[in-house]
Amino acid sequence: MQVPTMSIKATGARIPAIGIGTFGSDHVSNEEMAQAVHTSLSLGYRNIDCASVYGNEKEIGKVLETFPVKREELWITSKLWNDMHGKGNVLASCKKSLSDLGVDYLDLYLVHWPFPNFHPPKCDVTSRSDNARPYIHEEFMETWREMETLVDLGLVKHIGTSNMTKAKLTLLLRDCRIRPSFQEMELHPCFQQQEFLSYVKEQEIIPIGFCPLGSPNRPARDMTEGDAIDMAHPIIVEIAQKHNCHPASICLKWAHANGIIPIPQSTKERNLLSNLQSISSDPLSNEELEQLKHIDCNSRLVKGQVFLWKEAKDWTDLWDLDGTIACPQSYRNQPSKEEFDGKK
């Protein structure tokens, strides 16, 4: 199956327009996830979204070592976990991922979250790190400089961000030497982040969408009352019936039509194949895309409560909803109105 690709302007490289996510959502074992990667490669996937915190890069590396495909045909992403921010840690973390995955370079390396707060595996929503603190731009730039060095060393081809906000990304674009090529963010029909998504694309940053199906298997800590269920939305169900497909396919077609690279996670061959076929054929009409545009209900599923610091009001402090970074130390380093509006 011919998988569509997207071009990265800064380098001319091309990335497959769909990937397989490898976060096991606290209920898929490392071996099961590695087997899913093997199945995906057999079906034609060439884009694998990994992260050190998922704890399964070594098992995935064994699959990559034995699967008969050239390294240059693969797109492999990994991510810097929150406890490895700062000088000296970034290189060590990247080298560990390279070693575990058994590759000489990464196509993309992302800063997983923009602050150094972390949580233990399989924790519940009340978990908090004693050392948690808000976003401090000077500290983030220290980490970003290390990310830039990885490019200089040839260890990674592209660098990017994940779980950023417009306010934070605006500051990064102002101060960086190497611009992020990608921003990984939660995107699905019931949470479209339309303004931020437009800004990301205007900056020639490619959006990668996690939770593209609405993530029904996300950890319990990320579930709250009132969360939207994308695949049960009547408009999505109606359009799926017209296309004679599962509602999940409509979510992926929506992402592809909006220039988003979705990274759905599944361990079932049937679903993996269907996901791949969803973006390769039978696109949505303009009328259907307009219908889907209006079902956005701002239903963020991954709220990030476990990353909160002591003084934080609630999870909304993580996302700079009013365009202001919620951190006293950052009051002297906020994006100006002109920068935020893209006029500077």
mmCIF file of C-alpha atoms in Angstrom:
data_model
loop_
_atom_site.group_PDB
_atom_site.id
_atom_site.type_symbol
_atom_site.label_atom_id
_atom_site.label_comp_id
_atom_site.label_asym_id
_atom_site.label_seq_id
_atom_site.Cartn_x
_atom_site.Cartn_y
_atom_site.Cartn_z
ATOM 1 C CA MET A 1 0.000 0.000 0.000
ATOM 2 C CA GLN A 2 1.329 3.428 -0.979
ATOM 3 C CA VAL A 3 1.328 5.612 2.131
ATOM 4 C CA PRO A 4 1.091 9.391 1.530
ATOM 5 C CA THR A 5 3.980 11.523 2.795
ATOM 6 C CA MET A 6 4.457 15.141 3.850
ATOM 7 C CA SER A 7 7.474 17.309 3.061
ATOM 8 C CA ILE A 8 9.490 19.157 5.702
ATOM 9 C CA LYS A 9 10.420 22.526 4.222
ATOM 10 C CA ALA A 10 13.574 23.061 6.282
ATOM 11 C CA THR A 11 15.261 19.838 5.165
ATOM 12 C CA GLY A 12 13.314 18.509 2.181
ATOM 13 C CA ALA A 13 12.830 15.200 3.997
ATOM 14 C CA ARG A 14 9.484 13.429 3.756
ATOM 15 C CA ILE A 15 7.554 11.876 6.638
ATOM 16 C CA PRO A 16 4.831 9.231 6.229
ATOM 17 C CA ALA A 17 1.449 10.866 6.816
ATOM 18 C CA ILE A 18 0.392 8.352 9.469
ATOM 19 C CA GLY A 19 2.356 6.638 12.202
ATOM 20 C CA ILE A 20 1.826 4.040 14.882
ATOM 21 C CA GLY A 21 1.781 5.298 18.453
ATOM 22 C CA THR A 22 3.598 3.081 20.950
ATOM 23 C CA PHE A 23 2.259 4.354 24.276
ATOM 24 C CA GLY A 24 0.767 1.262 25.876
ATOM 25 C CA SER A 25 -1.710 3.296 27.972
ATOM 26 C CA ASP A 26 -0.619 1.399 31.111
ATOM 27 C CA HIS A 27 -2.314 -1.792 29.932
ATOM 28 C CA VAL A 28 -0.316 -3.037 26.919
ATOM 29 C CA SER A 29 2.894 -4.897 27.730
ATOM 30 C CA ASN A 30 6.220 -4.016 26.127
ATOM 31 C CA GLU A 31 6.189 -7.297 24.205
ATOM 32 C CA GLU A 32 2.652 -6.711 22.895
ATOM 33 C CA MET A 33 3.585 -3.223 21.736
ATOM 34 C CA ALA A 34 6.692 -4.511 20.001
ATOM 35 C CA GLN A 35 4.599 -7.154 18.240
ATOM 36 C CA ALA A 36 2.205 -4.415 17.119
ATOM 37 C CA VAL A 37 5.164 -2.543 15.617
ATOM 38 C CA HIS A 38 6.182 -5.711 13.760
ATOM 39 C CA THR A 39 2.641 -6.143 12.444
ATOM 40 C CA SER A 40 2.535 -2.477 11.431
ATOM 41 C CA LEU A 41 5.772 -2.729 9.483
ATOM 42 C CA SER A 42 4.444 -5.828 7.731
ATOM 43 C CA LEU A 43 1.339 -3.870 6.692
ATOM 44 C CA GLY A 44 3.351 -0.970 5.283
ATOM 45 C CA TYR A 45 3.757 1.497 8.156
ATOM 46 C CA ARG A 46 7.096 3.278 8.156
ATOM 47 C CA ASN A 47 6.487 5.916 10.847
ATOM 48 C CA ILE A 48 6.965 4.804 14.461
ATOM 49 C CA ASP A 49 6.312 7.233 17.324
ATOM 50 C CA CYS A 50 8.307 6.204 20.402
ATOM 51 C CA ALA A 51 9.299 7.764 23.731
ATOM 52 C CA SER A 52 11.732 6.830 26.459
ATOM 53 C CA VAL A 53 9.029 7.072 29.137
ATOM 54 C CA TYR A 54 6.935 4.396 27.410
ATOM 55 C CA GLY A 55 9.539 1.888 28.593
ATOM 56 C CA ASN A 56 9.386 -0.290 25.468
ATOM 57 C CA GLU A 57 12.077 1.130 23.177
ATOM 58 C CA LYS A 58 14.397 -1.813 23.810
ATOM 59 C CA GLU A 59 11.727 -4.314 22.737
ATOM 60 C CA ILE A 60 10.858 -2.195 19.691
ATOM 61 C CA GLY A 61 14.563 -2.031 18.867
ATOM 62 C CA LYS A 62 14.706 -5.821 18.618
ATOM 63 C CA VAL A 63 11.918 -5.680 16.034
ATOM 64 C CA LEU A 64 13.727 -2.988 14.040
ATOM 65 C CA GLU A 65 16.933 -5.018 14.169
ATOM 66 C CA THR A 66 15.366 -8.069 12.539
ATOM 67 C CA PHE A 67 12.721 -6.605 10.236
ATOM 68 C CA PRO A 68 13.899 -6.573 6.594
ATOM 69 C CA VAL A 69 13.606 -2.864 5.804
ATOM 70 C CA LYS A 70 16.309 -0.283 5.149
ATOM 71 C CA ARG A 71 16.864 2.280 7.895
ATOM 72 C CA GLU A 72 16.402 5.169 5.467
ATOM 73 C CA GLU A 73 12.904 3.926 4.665
ATOM 74 C CA LEU A 74 11.821 4.337 8.284
ATOM 75 C CA TRP A 75 10.825 7.429 10.221
ATOM 76 C CA ILE A 76 11.594 6.954 13.908
ATOM 77 C CA THR A 77 10.607 9.483 16.549
ATOM 78 C CA SER A 78 11.531 9.479 20.218
ATOM 79 C CA LYS A 79 11.048 11.963 23.029
ATOM 80 C CA LEU A 80 13.014 13.486 25.882
ATOM 81 C CA TRP A 81 11.274 12.720 29.168
ATOM 82 C CA ASN A 82 10.711 15.401 31.781
ATOM 83 C CA ASP A 83 13.323 14.185 34.258
ATOM 84 C CA MET A 84 16.102 14.622 31.668
ATOM 85 C CA HIS A 85 15.749 18.331 30.931
ATOM 86 C CA GLY A 86 18.813 20.534 31.294
ATOM 87 C CA LYS A 87 22.452 20.591 30.388
ATOM 88 C CA GLY A 88 24.147 17.206 30.145
ATOM 89 C CA ASN A 89 20.947 15.181 30.412
ATOM 90 C CA VAL A 90 19.606 15.625 26.889
ATOM 91 C CA LEU A 91 22.561 13.978 25.149
ATOM 92 C CA ALA A 92 22.537 11.080 27.616
ATOM 93 C CA SER A 93 18.808 10.512 27.134
ATOM 94 C CA CYS A 94 19.063 10.638 23.354
ATOM 95 C CA LYS A 95 21.974 8.190 23.314
ATOM 96 C CA LYS A 96 19.988 5.804 25.532
ATOM 97 C CA SER A 97 17.059 5.872 23.094
ATOM 98 C CA LEU A 98 19.416 5.354 20.154
ATOM 99 C CA SER A 99 20.976 2.378 21.904
ATOM 100 C CA ASP A 100 17.634 0.855 22.934
ATOM 101 C CA LEU A 101 16.161 1.297 19.457
ATOM 102 C CA GLY A 102 19.361 0.027 17.819
ATOM 103 C CA VAL A 103 19.692 2.944 15.397
ATOM 104 C CA ASP A 104 22.428 5.472 14.616
ATOM 105 C CA TYR A 105 20.113 8.460 14.368
ATOM 106 C CA LEU A 106 16.558 9.558 15.034
ATOM 107 C CA ASP A 107 14.476 11.225 12.371
ATOM 108 C CA LEU A 108 12.774 13.301 15.054
ATOM 109 C CA TYR A 109 13.420 13.997 18.718
ATOM 110 C CA LEU A 110 10.773 15.858 20.721
ATOM 111 C CA VAL A 111 10.744 17.531 24.118
ATOM 112 C CA HIS A 112 7.893 15.467 25.570
ATOM 113 C CA TRP A 113 6.529 18.187 27.902
ATOM 114 C CA PRO A 114 7.785 21.772 28.262
ATOM 115 C CA PHE A 115 8.607 21.506 31.958
ATOM 116 C CA PRO A 116 10.658 19.063 34.057
ATOM 117 C CA ASN A 117 7.741 17.634 36.064
ATOM 118 C CA PHE A 118 7.248 13.890 35.901
ATOM 119 C CA HIS A 119 5.215 11.100 37.442
ATOM 120 C CA PRO A 120 5.787 7.424 38.250
ATOM 121 C CA PRO A 121 4.413 4.778 35.861
ATOM 122 C CA LYS A 122 0.754 3.833 36.245
ATOM 123 C CA CYS A 123 0.105 6.572 38.808
ATOM 124 C CA ASP A 124 -3.358 7.957 39.511
ATOM 125 C CA VAL A 125 -4.595 11.495 38.995
ATOM 126 C CA THR A 126 -3.575 12.635 42.496
ATOM 127 C CA SER A 127 0.124 11.918 41.937
ATOM 128 C CA ARG A 128 2.414 14.963 42.250
ATOM 129 C CA SER A 129 6.171 15.358 42.086
ATOM 130 C CA ASP A 130 7.638 17.258 45.054
ATOM 131 C CA ASN A 131 9.969 19.060 42.654
ATOM 132 C CA ALA A 132 7.289 20.034 40.142
ATOM 133 C CA ARG A 133 7.425 23.614 38.927
ATOM 134 C CA PRO A 134 5.832 25.685 36.188
ATOM 135 C CA TYR A 135 7.288 26.536 32.806
ATOM 136 C CA ILE A 136 10.360 28.760 33.115
ATOM 137 C CA HIS A 137 11.483 29.917 29.698
ATOM 138 C CA GLU A 138 15.164 30.311 30.549
ATOM 139 C CA GLU A 139 15.277 26.698 31.754
ATOM 140 C CA PHE A 140 13.445 25.431 28.691
ATOM 141 C CA MET A 141 15.890 27.234 26.399
ATOM 142 C CA GLU A 142 18.761 25.523 28.194
ATOM 143 C CA THR A 143 17.168 22.226 27.216
ATOM 144 C CA TRP A 144 16.458 23.435 23.673
ATOM 145 C CA ARG A 145 20.095 24.431 23.147
ATOM 146 C CA GLU A 146 20.991 20.831 23.950
ATOM 147 C CA MET A 147 18.391 19.655 21.440
ATOM 148 C CA GLU A 148 20.014 21.876 18.807
ATOM 149 C CA THR A 149 23.371 20.302 19.623
ATOM 150 C CA LEU A 150 21.925 16.868 18.841
ATOM 151 C CA VAL A 151 21.243 18.111 15.314
ATOM 152 C CA ASP A 152 24.777 19.506 15.069
ATOM 153 C CA LEU A 153 26.156 16.106 16.099
ATOM 154 C CA GLY A 154 24.070 14.270 13.506
ATOM 155 C CA LEU A 155 22.282 12.197 16.147
ATOM 156 C CA VAL A 156 18.859 13.532 15.149
ATOM 157 C CA LYS A 157 17.621 14.908 11.820
ATOM 158 C CA HIS A 158 14.823 17.095 13.189
ATOM 159 C CA ILE A 159 13.780 18.426 16.588
ATOM 160 C CA GLY A 160 10.389 19.467 17.824
ATOM 161 C CA THR A 161 8.046 20.130 20.691
ATOM 162 C CA SER A 162 5.144 18.300 22.278
ATOM 163 C CA ASN A 163 2.334 19.538 24.506
ATOM 164 C CA MET A 164 3.349 23.159 23.954
ATOM 165 C CA THR A 165 1.023 26.139 23.979
ATOM 166 C CA LYS A 166 0.987 29.104 21.631
ATOM 167 C CA ALA A 167 2.475 31.393 24.302
ATOM 168 C CA LYS A 168 5.387 29.026 24.993
ATOM 169 C CA LEU A 169 5.973 28.213 21.333
ATOM 170 C CA THR A 170 6.035 31.923 20.465
ATOM 171 C CA LEU A 171 8.896 32.461 22.918
ATOM 172 C CA LEU A 172 10.790 29.441 21.589
ATOM 173 C CA LEU A 173 10.508 30.639 17.985
ATOM 174 C CA ARG A 174 11.809 34.041 19.083
ATOM 175 C CA ASP A 175 14.880 32.658 20.849
ATOM 176 C CA CYS A 176 15.876 29.422 19.103
ATOM 177 C CA ARG A 177 18.737 28.824 16.663
ATOM 178 C CA ILE A 178 17.131 25.753 15.077
ATOM 179 C CA ARG A 179 13.377 26.031 14.738
ATOM 180 C CA PRO A 180 11.136 23.107 15.709
ATOM 181 C CA SER A 181 10.011 21.183 12.632
ATOM 182 C CA PHE A 182 7.130 19.463 14.452
ATOM 183 C CA GLN A 183 4.672 20.037 17.272
ATOM 184 C CA GLU A 184 2.986 16.937 18.699
ATOM 185 C CA MET A 185 -0.342 17.845 20.277
ATOM 186 C CA GLU A 186 -3.732 16.425 21.164
ATOM 187 C CA LEU A 187 -5.958 16.708 18.087
ATOM 188 C CA HIS A 188 -9.235 15.000 17.266
ATOM 189 C CA PRO A 189 -12.606 16.200 15.905
ATOM 190 C CA CYS A 190 -13.938 17.078 19.375
ATOM 191 C CA PHE A 191 -10.718 18.926 20.274
ATOM 192 C CA GLN A 192 -9.456 20.689 17.173
ATOM 193 C CA GLN A 193 -7.421 23.542 18.710
ATOM 194 C CA GLN A 194 -8.267 25.512 15.577
ATOM 195 C CA GLU A 195 -6.472 28.769 16.427
ATOM 196 C CA PHE A 196 -3.318 27.089 17.724
ATOM 197 C CA LEU A 197 -3.279 24.588 14.862
ATOM 198 C CA SER A 198 -3.471 27.437 12.344
ATOM 199 C CA TYR A 199 -0.568 29.184 14.091
ATOM 200 C CA VAL A 200 1.536 26.015 14.040
ATOM 201 C CA LYS A 201 0.978 25.540 10.314
ATOM 202 C CA GLU A 202 1.580 29.249 9.577
ATOM 203 C CA GLN A 203 4.988 28.801 11.222
ATOM 204 C CA GLU A 204 5.667 25.892 8.815
ATOM 205 C CA ILE A 205 5.681 23.455 11.723
ATOM 206 C CA ILE A 206 4.048 20.104 10.971
ATOM 207 C CA PRO A 207 1.431 19.049 13.544
ATOM 208 C CA ILE A 208 1.446 15.465 14.798
ATOM 209 C CA GLY A 209 -1.842 14.509 16.417
ATOM 210 C CA PHE A 210 -2.020 12.216 19.421
ATOM 211 C CA CYS A 211 -5.336 10.835 20.688
ATOM 212 C CA PRO A 212 -6.580 11.073 17.067
ATOM 213 C CA LEU A 213 -9.512 8.750 17.772
ATOM 214 C CA GLY A 214 -10.407 10.354 21.097
ATOM 215 C CA SER A 215 -8.283 7.801 23.003
ATOM 216 C CA PRO A 216 -10.934 5.552 24.591
ATOM 217 C CA ASN A 217 -8.129 3.451 26.134
ATOM 218 C CA ARG A 218 -6.251 6.319 27.775
ATOM 219 C CA PRO A 219 -5.209 5.885 31.434
ATOM 220 C CA ALA A 220 -7.882 6.424 34.081
ATOM 221 C CA ARG A 221 -5.956 9.469 35.356
ATOM 222 C CA ASP A 222 -6.836 11.213 32.088
ATOM 223 C CA MET A 223 -10.561 10.503 32.257
ATOM 224 C CA THR A 224 -12.985 13.063 33.650
ATOM 225 C CA GLU A 225 -16.742 13.390 33.653
ATOM 226 C CA GLY A 226 -18.048 15.113 30.547
ATOM 227 C CA ASP A 227 -15.215 14.089 28.220
ATOM 228 C CA ALA A 228 -16.448 13.856 24.640
ATOM 229 C CA ILE A 229 -16.431 10.490 22.867
ATOM 230 C CA ASP A 230 -15.483 11.306 19.287
ATOM 231 C CA MET A 231 -16.381 7.960 17.767
ATOM 232 C CA ALA A 232 -19.888 8.148 19.246
ATOM 233 C CA HIS A 233 -20.625 11.659 17.983
ATOM 234 C CA PRO A 234 -23.736 11.493 15.768
ATOM 235 C CA ILE A 235 -22.135 13.505 12.943
ATOM 236 C CA ILE A 236 -19.087 11.227 12.859
ATOM 237 C CA VAL A 237 -21.333 8.149 12.975
ATOM 238 C CA GLU A 238 -23.477 9.542 10.160
ATOM 239 C CA ILE A 239 -20.483 10.292 7.917
ATOM 240 C CA ALA A 240 -18.993 6.864 8.694
ATOM 241 C CA GLN A 241 -22.205 5.222 7.506
ATOM 242 C CA LYS A 242 -21.979 7.142 4.227
ATOM 243 C CA HIS A 243 -18.423 5.940 3.732
ATOM 244 C CA ASN A 244 -19.232 2.414 4.909
ATOM 245 C CA CYS A 245 -16.453 2.504 7.469
ATOM 246 C CA HIS A 246 -15.850 2.646 11.219
ATOM 247 C CA PRO A 247 -16.092 6.076 12.918
ATOM 248 C CA ALA A 248 -12.382 5.748 13.733
ATOM 249 C CA SER A 249 -11.640 6.042 10.014
ATOM 250 C CA ILE A 250 -13.516 9.331 9.839
ATOM 251 C CA CYS A 251 -11.392 10.743 12.666
ATOM 252 C CA LEU A 252 -8.231 9.808 10.751
ATOM 253 C CA LYS A 253 -9.554 11.143 7.453
ATOM 254 C CA TRP A 254 -10.334 14.411 9.253
ATOM 255 C CA ALA A 255 -6.757 14.603 10.547
ATOM 256 C CA HIS A 256 -5.218 13.881 7.143
ATOM 257 C CA ALA A 257 -7.420 16.454 5.409
ATOM 258 C CA ASN A 258 -6.283 19.074 7.939
ATOM 259 C CA GLY A 259 -2.572 18.483 7.425
ATOM 260 C CA ILE A 260 -2.174 16.572 10.693
ATOM 261 C CA ILE A 261 -0.086 13.389 11.007
ATOM 262 C CA PRO A 262 -2.146 11.090 13.245
ATOM 263 C CA ILE A 263 -0.415 8.460 15.387
ATOM 264 C CA PRO A 264 -3.167 6.054 16.486
ATOM 265 C CA GLN A 265 -2.165 3.150 18.703
ATOM 266 C CA SER A 266 -3.532 -0.359 18.302
ATOM 267 C CA THR A 267 -2.324 -3.913 18.732
ATOM 268 C CA LYS A 268 -4.958 -5.493 16.456
ATOM 269 C CA GLU A 269 -3.949 -6.194 12.858
ATOM 270 C CA ARG A 270 -7.454 -5.453 11.596
ATOM 271 C CA ASN A 271 -7.434 -1.986 13.165
ATOM 272 C CA LEU A 272 -3.878 -1.238 12.115
ATOM 273 C CA LEU A 273 -4.735 -2.028 8.507
ATOM 274 C CA SER A 274 -7.968 -0.028 8.629
ATOM 275 C CA ASN A 275 -6.127 2.975 10.076
ATOM 276 C CA LEU A 276 -3.586 2.835 7.259
ATOM 277 C CA GLN A 277 -6.281 2.544 4.606
ATOM 278 C CA SER A 278 -8.247 5.428 6.122
ATOM 279 C CA ILE A 279 -5.797 8.086 4.969
ATOM 280 C CA SER A 280 -4.916 6.403 1.679
ATOM 281 C CA SER A 281 -8.344 6.315 0.054
ATOM 282 C CA ASP A 282 -11.902 7.689 0.042
ATOM 283 C CA PRO A 283 -11.243 11.221 1.365
ATOM 284 C CA LEU A 284 -13.878 13.353 3.034
ATOM 285 C CA SER A 285 -15.768 15.901 0.955
ATOM 286 C CA ASN A 286 -15.552 19.629 1.624
ATOM 287 C CA GLU A 287 -19.109 19.503 2.922
ATOM 288 C CA GLU A 288 -18.221 16.730 5.374
ATOM 289 C CA LEU A 289 -15.149 18.610 6.555
ATOM 290 C CA GLU A 290 -17.311 21.661 7.179
ATOM 291 C CA GLN A 291 -19.719 19.529 9.198
ATOM 292 C CA LEU A 292 -16.853 18.186 11.293
ATOM 293 C CA LYS A 293 -15.429 21.646 11.849
ATOM 294 C CA HIS A 294 -18.549 22.524 13.804
ATOM 295 C CA ILE A 295 -18.503 19.544 16.182
ATOM 296 C CA ASP A 296 -15.417 20.873 17.974
ATOM 297 C CA CYS A 297 -16.427 21.148 21.649
ATOM 298 C CA ASN A 298 -12.990 21.911 23.147
ATOM 299 C CA SER A 299 -12.883 18.558 24.929
ATOM 300 C CA ARG A 300 -9.258 18.152 26.003
ATOM 301 C CA LEU A 301 -8.744 14.568 27.141
ATOM 302 C CA VAL A 302 -5.119 14.645 28.344
ATOM 303 C CA LYS A 303 -5.296 17.448 30.888
ATOM 304 C CA GLY A 304 -1.964 16.740 32.590
ATOM 305 C CA GLN A 305 -3.031 17.011 36.224
ATOM 306 C CA VAL A 306 -0.076 14.872 37.335
ATOM 307 C CA PHE A 307 2.328 17.601 36.189
ATOM 308 C CA LEU A 308 0.917 20.348 38.421
ATOM 309 C CA TRP A 309 3.085 22.247 40.888
ATOM 310 C CA LYS A 310 2.099 23.291 44.422
ATOM 311 C CA GLU A 311 0.982 26.829 43.609
ATOM 312 C CA ALA A 312 -1.019 25.851 40.502
ATOM 313 C CA LYS A 313 -4.733 26.608 40.508
ATOM 314 C CA ASP A 314 -5.736 23.533 38.476
ATOM 315 C CA TRP A 315 -4.865 21.773 35.216
ATOM 316 C CA THR A 316 -5.780 24.834 33.157
ATOM 317 C CA ASP A 317 -2.573 26.492 34.403
ATOM 318 C CA LEU A 318 -0.649 24.077 32.191
ATOM 319 C CA TRP A 319 -2.253 25.314 28.989
ATOM 320 C CA ASP A 320 -2.022 29.153 29.071
ATOM 321 C CA LEU A 321 -5.645 29.498 28.018
ATOM 322 C CA ASP A 322 -5.600 33.292 28.157
ATOM 323 C CA GLY A 323 -2.303 33.553 26.288
ATOM 324 C CA THR A 324 -0.312 34.154 29.474
ATOM 325 C CA ILE A 325 2.196 31.658 30.857
ATOM 326 C CA ALA A 326 1.112 30.756 34.384
ATOM 327 C CA CYS A 327 4.386 31.251 36.199
ATOM 328 C CA PRO A 328 5.578 34.169 38.339
ATOM 329 C CA GLN A 329 9.163 33.660 37.109
ATOM 330 C CA SER A 330 7.960 34.050 33.526
ATOM 331 C CA TYR A 331 6.140 37.342 33.980
ATOM 332 C CA ARG A 332 9.309 39.087 32.801
ATOM 333 C CA ASN A 333 9.493 36.739 29.815
ATOM 334 C CA GLN A 334 6.077 36.601 28.220
ATOM 335 C CA PRO A 335 5.435 36.936 24.482
ATOM 336 C CA SER A 336 4.500 40.476 23.521
ATOM 337 C CA LYS A 337 1.090 41.044 21.975
ATOM 338 C CA GLU A 338 2.758 41.563 18.591
ATOM 339 C CA GLU A 339 4.713 38.315 18.899
ATOM 340 C CA PHE A 340 1.638 36.407 20.076
ATOM 341 C CA ASP A 341 -0.423 37.769 17.183
ATOM 342 C CA GLY A 342 2.321 36.840 14.728
ATOM 343 C CA LYS A 343 3.075 40.458 13.748
ATOM 344 C CA LYS A 344 6.684 40.510 14.895
#
